[in-house]
C-alpha positions as CSV (number, residue, x, y, z in Angstrom):
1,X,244.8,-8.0,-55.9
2,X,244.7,-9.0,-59.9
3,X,247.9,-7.7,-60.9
4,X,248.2,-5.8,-64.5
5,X,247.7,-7.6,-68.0
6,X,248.9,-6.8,-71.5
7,X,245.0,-5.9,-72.0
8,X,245.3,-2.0,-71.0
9,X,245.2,-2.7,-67.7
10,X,242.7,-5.3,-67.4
11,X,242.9,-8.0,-64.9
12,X,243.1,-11.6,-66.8
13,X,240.8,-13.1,-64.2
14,X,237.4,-11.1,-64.7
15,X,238.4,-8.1,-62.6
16,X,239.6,-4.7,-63.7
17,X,241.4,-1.8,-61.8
18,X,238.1,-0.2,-62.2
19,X,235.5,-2.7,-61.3
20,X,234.6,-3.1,-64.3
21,X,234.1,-6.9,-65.7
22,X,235.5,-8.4,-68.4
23,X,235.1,-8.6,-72.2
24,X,233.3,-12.1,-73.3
25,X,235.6,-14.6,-74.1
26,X,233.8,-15.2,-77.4
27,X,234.6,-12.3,-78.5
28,X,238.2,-13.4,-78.5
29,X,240.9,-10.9,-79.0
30,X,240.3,-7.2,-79.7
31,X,243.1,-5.2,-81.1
32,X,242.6,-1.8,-81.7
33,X,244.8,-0.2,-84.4
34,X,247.0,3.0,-84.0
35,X,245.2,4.0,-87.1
36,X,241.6,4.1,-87.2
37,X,241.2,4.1,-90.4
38,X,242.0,0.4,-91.1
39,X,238.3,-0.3,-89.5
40,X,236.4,1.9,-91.7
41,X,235.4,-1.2,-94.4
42,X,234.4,-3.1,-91.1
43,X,232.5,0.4,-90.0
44,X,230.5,0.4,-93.3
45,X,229.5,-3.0,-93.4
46,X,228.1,-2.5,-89.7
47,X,226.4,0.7,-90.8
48,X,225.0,-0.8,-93.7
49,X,223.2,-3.7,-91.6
50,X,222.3,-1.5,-89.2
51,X,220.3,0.4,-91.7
52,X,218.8,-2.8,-93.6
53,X,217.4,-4.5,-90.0
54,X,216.6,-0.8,-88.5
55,X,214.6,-0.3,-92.0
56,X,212.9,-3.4,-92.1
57,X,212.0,-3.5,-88.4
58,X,210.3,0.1,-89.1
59,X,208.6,-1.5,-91.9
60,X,207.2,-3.8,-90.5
61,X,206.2,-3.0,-87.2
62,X,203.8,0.1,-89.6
63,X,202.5,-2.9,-92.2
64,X,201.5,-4.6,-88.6
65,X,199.6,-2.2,-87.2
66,X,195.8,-3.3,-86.8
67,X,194.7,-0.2,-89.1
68,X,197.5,-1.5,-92.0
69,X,195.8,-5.0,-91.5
70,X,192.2,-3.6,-91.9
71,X,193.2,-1.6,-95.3
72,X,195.1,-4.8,-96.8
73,X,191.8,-6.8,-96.2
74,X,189.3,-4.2,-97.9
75,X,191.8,-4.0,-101.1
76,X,191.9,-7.5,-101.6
77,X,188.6,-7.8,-101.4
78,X,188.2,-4.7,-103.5
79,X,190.4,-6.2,-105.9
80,X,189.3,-9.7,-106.1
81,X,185.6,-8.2,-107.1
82,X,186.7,-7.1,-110.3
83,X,188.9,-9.5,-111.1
84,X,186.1,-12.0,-110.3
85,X,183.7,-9.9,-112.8
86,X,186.3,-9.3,-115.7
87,X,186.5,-13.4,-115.3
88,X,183.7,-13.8,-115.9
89,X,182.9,-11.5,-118.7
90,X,185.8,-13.0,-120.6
91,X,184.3,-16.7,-120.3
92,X,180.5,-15.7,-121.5
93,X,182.0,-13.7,-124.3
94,X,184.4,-16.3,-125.5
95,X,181.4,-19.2,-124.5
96,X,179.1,-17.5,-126.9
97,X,181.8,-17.1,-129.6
98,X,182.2,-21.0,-129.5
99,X,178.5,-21.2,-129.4
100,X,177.9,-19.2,-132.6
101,X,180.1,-20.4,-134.4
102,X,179.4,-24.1,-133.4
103,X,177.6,-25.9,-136.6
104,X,174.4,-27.1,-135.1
105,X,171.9,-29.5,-136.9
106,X,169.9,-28.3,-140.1
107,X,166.5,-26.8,-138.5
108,X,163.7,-28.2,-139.9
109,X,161.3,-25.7,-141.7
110,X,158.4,-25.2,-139.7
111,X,155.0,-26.6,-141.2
112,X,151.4,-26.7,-140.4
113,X,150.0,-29.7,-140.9
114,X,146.3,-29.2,-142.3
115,X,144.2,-30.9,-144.4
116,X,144.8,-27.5,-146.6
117,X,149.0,-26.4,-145.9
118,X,149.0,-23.0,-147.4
119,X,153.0,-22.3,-148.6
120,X,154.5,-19.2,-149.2
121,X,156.3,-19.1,-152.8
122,X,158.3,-16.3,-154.3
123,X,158.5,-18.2,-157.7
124,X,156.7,-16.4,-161.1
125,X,153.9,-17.5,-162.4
126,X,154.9,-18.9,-165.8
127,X,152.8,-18.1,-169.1
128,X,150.9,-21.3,-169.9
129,X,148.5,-21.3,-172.1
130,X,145.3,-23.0,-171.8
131,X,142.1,-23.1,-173.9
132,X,139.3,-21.6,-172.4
133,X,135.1,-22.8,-173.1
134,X,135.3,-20.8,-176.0
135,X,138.3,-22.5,-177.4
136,X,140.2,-19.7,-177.7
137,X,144.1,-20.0,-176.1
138,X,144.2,-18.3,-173.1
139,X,147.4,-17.3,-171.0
140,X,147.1,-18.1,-167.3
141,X,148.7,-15.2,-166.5
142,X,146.8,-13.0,-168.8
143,X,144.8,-11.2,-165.8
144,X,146.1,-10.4,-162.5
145,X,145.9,-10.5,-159.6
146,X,144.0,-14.1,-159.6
147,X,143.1,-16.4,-157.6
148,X,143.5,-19.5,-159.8
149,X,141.7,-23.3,-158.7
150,X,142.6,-26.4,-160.0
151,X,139.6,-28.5,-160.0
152,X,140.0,-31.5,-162.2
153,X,138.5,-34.2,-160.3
154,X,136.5,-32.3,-157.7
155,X,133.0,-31.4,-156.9
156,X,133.9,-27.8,-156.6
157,X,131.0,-25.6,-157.0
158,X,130.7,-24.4,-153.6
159,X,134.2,-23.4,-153.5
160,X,134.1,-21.7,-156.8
161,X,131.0,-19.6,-155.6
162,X,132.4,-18.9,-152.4
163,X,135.9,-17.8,-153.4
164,X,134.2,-15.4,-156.6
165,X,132.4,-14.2,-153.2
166,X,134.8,-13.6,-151.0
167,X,138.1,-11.3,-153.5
168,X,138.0,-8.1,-154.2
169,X,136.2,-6.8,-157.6
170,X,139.9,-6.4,-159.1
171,X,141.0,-10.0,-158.6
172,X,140.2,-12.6,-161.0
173,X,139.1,-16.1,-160.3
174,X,140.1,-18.5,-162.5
175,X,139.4,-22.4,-162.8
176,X,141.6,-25.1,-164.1
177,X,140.4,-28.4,-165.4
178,X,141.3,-31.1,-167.6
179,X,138.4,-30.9,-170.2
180,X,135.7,-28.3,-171.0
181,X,133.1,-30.7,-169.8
182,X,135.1,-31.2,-166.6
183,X,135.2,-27.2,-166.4
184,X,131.4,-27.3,-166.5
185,X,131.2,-30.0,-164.2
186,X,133.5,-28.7,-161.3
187,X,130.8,-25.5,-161.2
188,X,131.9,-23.1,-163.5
189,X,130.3,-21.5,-166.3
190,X,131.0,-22.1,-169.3
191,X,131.5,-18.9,-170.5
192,X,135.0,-16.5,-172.3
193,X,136.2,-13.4,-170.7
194,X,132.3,-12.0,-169.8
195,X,132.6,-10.7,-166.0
196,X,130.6,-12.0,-163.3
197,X,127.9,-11.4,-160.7
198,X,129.0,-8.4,-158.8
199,X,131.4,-7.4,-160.7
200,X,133.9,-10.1,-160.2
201,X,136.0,-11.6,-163.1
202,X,135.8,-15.9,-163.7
203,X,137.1,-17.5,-166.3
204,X,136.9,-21.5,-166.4
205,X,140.1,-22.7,-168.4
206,X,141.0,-26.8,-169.2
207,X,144.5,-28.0,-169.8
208,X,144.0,-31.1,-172.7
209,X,147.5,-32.0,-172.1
210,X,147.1,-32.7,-168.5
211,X,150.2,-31.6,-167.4
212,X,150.0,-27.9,-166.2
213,X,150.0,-29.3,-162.5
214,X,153.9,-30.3,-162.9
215,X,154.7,-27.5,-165.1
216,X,153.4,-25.7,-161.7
217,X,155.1,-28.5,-159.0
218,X,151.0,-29.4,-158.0
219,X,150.8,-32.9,-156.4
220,X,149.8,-35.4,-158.7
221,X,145.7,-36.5,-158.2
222,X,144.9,-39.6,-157.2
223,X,142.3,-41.8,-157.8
224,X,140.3,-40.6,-155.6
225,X,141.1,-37.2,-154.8
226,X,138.2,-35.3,-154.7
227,X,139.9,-31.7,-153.9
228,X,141.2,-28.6,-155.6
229,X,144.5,-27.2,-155.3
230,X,145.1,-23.4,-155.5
231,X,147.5,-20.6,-155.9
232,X,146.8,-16.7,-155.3
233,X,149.4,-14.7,-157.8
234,X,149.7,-10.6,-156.9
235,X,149.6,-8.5,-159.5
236,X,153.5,-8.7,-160.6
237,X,152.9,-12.3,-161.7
238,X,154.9,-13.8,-158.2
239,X,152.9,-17.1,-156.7
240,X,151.9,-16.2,-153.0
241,X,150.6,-18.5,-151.7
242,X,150.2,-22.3,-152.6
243,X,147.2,-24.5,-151.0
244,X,147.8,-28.3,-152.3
245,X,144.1,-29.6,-151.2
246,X,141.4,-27.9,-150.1
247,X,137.8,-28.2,-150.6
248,X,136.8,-24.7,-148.7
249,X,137.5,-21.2,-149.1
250,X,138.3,-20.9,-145.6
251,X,142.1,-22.0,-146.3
252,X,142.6,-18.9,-148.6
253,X,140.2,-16.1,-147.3
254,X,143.1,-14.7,-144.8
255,X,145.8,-15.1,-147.8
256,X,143.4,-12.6,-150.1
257,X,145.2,-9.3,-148.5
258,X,148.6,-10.4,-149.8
259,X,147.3,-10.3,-153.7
């Protein structure tokens, strides 16, 4: 039999008087204090890991559960939606900033090009005086609204008779050449201020300095520009439309509303 040990009783080879076995030898020696309060900092700091692993292990084992795993999933992707949307918002929004305020090239104006370009103008009519058949001076802008054509080196009869056809009683028609007899030969009568067939009002003016086309920013004629130019003026003396060649009324007839 194991005899007694300074252990309490226990045997030093593995037996006890109890049958009981041994502590592990890796635990070394245990010596228990008379007072049991000496182990209470050892106590706490057991405690408190117990608690930290028991916690976590609790913790986890929940945020593992199959159901846990399902709901993480759907509020990521619940999330990431947003986000994703808010993204995106933010770039377009900070894209078109960049885009508006990007200096582009000059647009060009958009023209028709015609063998009659009617332009809009906003500019006044300015108070040139001409002489009329008569030889009294006569201001262009004297009776309004008018449709005024400059016919100084064209064969403009039809036109004439055709556009004193086609305004309204109120709106004058008025033609511009360079000489009386030029007046008379562009197919206008030579007559003053006496109204017209129908009711209409023509007056056939001629500019002896020549020069009433640049006064008015009219292309120059050539030699052998056979067409009128023409500009419709509303009543408050404003240029509305500008046709630099033409040789039929057809160029104007939708512009006649605007005077």
């Amino acid at each position: 039999m194991a005899g007694p040990s300074d252990n309490g009783g226990w045997s030093s080879e593995g037996g006890s008087a109890d049958d009981l076995p041994d502590l592990p030898e890796e635990w070394g020696v245990i010596v228990i204090p008379d007072d049991l309060s000496e182990l209470d900092d050892e106590v706490e700091a057991i405690r408190a890991e117990l608690r930290l692993t028991d916690e976590s292990t609790r913790w986890s084992r929940f945020a593992n559960r199959p159901a846990m795993r399902r709901v993480r999933r759907i509020a990521s992707t619940g999330l990431r939606a947003p986000v994703l949307i808010i993204s995106m918002a933010v770039l377009v929004t900070v894209a078109s900033l960049f885009a508006s305020a990007w200096p582009g090239p000059p647009r060009q104006p958009a023209t028709q090009r015609t063998a009659a370009t009617a332009e809009a103008r906003s500019t006044v009519l300015p108070a040139l005086e001409l002489v009329g058949t008569d030889g009294q001076t006569v201001p262009l802008n004297g009776r309004l609204p008018a449709v005024i054509l400059f016919v100084e080196k064209c064969d403009c009869a039809t036109l004439v008779s055709d556009t004193v056809a086609a305004v309204r009683p109120e709106i004058a028609v008025l033609t511009v050449a360079g000489s009386a007899a030029a007046a008379t030969a562009a197919g206008t009568p030579p007559t003053g201020a006496t109204p017209q067939a129908q009711g209409k009002y023509v007056r056939s003016l001629h500019d002896p300095a020549g020069n009433v086309r640049d006064q008015l920013g009219l292309p120059a004629l050539t030699q052998t520009d056979d067409t009128a130019a023409i500009l419709l003026v509303d009543k408050s003396g404003h240029i509305a439309i500008k046709v630099d060649r033409t040789k039929s009324v057809d160029s104007i007839r939708h512009h006649l509303a605007r005077i």
